[in-house]
Coordinates of C-alpha atoms in Angstrom, one line a residue:
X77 CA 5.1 -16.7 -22.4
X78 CA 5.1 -12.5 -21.9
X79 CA 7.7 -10.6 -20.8
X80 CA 6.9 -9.2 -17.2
X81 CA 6.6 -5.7 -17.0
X82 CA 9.8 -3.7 -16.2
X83 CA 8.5 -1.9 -12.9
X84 CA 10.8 0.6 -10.6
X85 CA 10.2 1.0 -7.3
X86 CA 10.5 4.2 -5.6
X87 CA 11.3 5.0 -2.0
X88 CA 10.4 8.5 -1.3
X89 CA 12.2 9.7 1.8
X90 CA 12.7 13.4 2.7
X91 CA 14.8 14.5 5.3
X92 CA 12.3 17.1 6.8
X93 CA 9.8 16.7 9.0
X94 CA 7.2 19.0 11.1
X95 CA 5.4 16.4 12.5
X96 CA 8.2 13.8 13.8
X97 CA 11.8 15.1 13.0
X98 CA 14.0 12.5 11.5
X99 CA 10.8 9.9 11.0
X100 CA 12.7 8.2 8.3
X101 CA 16.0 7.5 10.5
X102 CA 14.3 6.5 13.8
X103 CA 14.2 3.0 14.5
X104 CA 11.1 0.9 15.6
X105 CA 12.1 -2.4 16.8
X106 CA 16.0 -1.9 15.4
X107 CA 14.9 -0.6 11.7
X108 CA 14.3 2.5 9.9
X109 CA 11.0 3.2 8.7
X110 CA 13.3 3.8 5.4
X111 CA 14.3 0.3 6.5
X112 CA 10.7 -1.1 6.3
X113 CA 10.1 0.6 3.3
X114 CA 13.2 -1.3 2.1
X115 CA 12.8 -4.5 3.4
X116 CA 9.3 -4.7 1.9
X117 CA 10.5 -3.9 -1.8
X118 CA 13.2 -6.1 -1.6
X119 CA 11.4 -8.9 -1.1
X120 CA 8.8 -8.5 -4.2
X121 CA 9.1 -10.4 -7.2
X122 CA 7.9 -8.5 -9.0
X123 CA 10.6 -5.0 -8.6
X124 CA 12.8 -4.7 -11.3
X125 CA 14.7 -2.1 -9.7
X126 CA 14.5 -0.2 -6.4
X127 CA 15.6 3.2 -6.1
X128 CA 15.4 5.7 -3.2
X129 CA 14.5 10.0 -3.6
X130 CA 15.8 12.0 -0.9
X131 CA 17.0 15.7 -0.1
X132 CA 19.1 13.9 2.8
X133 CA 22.5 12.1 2.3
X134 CA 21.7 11.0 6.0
X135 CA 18.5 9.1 4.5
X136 CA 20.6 8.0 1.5
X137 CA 23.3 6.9 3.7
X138 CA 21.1 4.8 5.0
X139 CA 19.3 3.5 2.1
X140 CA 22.7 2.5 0.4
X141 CA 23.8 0.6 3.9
X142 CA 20.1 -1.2 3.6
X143 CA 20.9 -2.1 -0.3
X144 CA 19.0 0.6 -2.4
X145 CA 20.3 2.4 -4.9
X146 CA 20.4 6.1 -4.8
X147 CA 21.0 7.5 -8.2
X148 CA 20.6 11.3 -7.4
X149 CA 19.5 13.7 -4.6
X150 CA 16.0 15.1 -4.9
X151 CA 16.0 18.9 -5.2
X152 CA 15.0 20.9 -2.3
X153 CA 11.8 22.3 -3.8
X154 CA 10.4 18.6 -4.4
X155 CA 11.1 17.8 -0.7
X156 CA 9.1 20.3 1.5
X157 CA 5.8 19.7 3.0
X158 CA 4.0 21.2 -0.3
X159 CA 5.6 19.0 -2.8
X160 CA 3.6 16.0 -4.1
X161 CA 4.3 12.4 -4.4
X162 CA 3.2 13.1 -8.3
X163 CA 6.0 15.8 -8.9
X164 CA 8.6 13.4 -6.9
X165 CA 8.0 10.1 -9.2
X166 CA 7.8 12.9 -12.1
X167 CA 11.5 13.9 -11.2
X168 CA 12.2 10.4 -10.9
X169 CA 11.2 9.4 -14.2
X170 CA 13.0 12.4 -16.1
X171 CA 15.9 11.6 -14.1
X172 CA 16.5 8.0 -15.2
X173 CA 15.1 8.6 -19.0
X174 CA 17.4 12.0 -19.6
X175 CA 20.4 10.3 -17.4
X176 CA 20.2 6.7 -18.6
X177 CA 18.1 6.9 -21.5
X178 CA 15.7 4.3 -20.1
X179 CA 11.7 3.9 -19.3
X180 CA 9.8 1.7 -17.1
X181 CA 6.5 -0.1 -17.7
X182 CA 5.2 1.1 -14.3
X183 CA 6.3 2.4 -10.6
X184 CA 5.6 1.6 -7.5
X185 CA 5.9 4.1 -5.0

């Protein structure tokens, strides 16, 4: 039988918003949408690790009180309005391979 691929899941969450300020903290229904985000990772078979980006120890708080790890704080320039959900899974990946040394087969973001 094959070895399922090792996949990472990625939570991006910044704390800055023009449109809805603090989107990611507000609840709907008693949860975060961070919460939602969460939730619905948690309960795939097929993560092999879920991890949460954020510029906002508020947001991170939150994610670590929900169960998701956050390894490190996304820099500022990776969490404005121009940033791109392609630089922030780039950042991501060079974080985990230059910090732990390790690769995934795939993310999901």
């Amino acid at each position: 039988m094959a070895t399922p691929p090792d996949i990472l899941f990625l939570i991006a969450a910044r704390g800055g918003s023009k449109g809805l300020p603090g989107k990611n903290l507000k609840p709907v229904s008693g949860l975060s949408l961070v919460g939602y985000k969460a939730r619905a990772a948690q309960r795939c078979q097929a993560r092999s690790r879920l991890i949460l980006s954020t510029d906002s120890e508020d947001i991170a708080a939150e994610g670590r009180r929900l169960g998701v790890e956050v390894p490190f704080t996304r820099p500022s320039d990776l969490a404005t309005d121009a940033a791109t959900s392609d630089s922030v899974v780039a950042h991501a990946m060079d974080w985990i391979e230059e910090t732990e040394k390790r690769t995934y087969d795939a993310v999901m973001l």
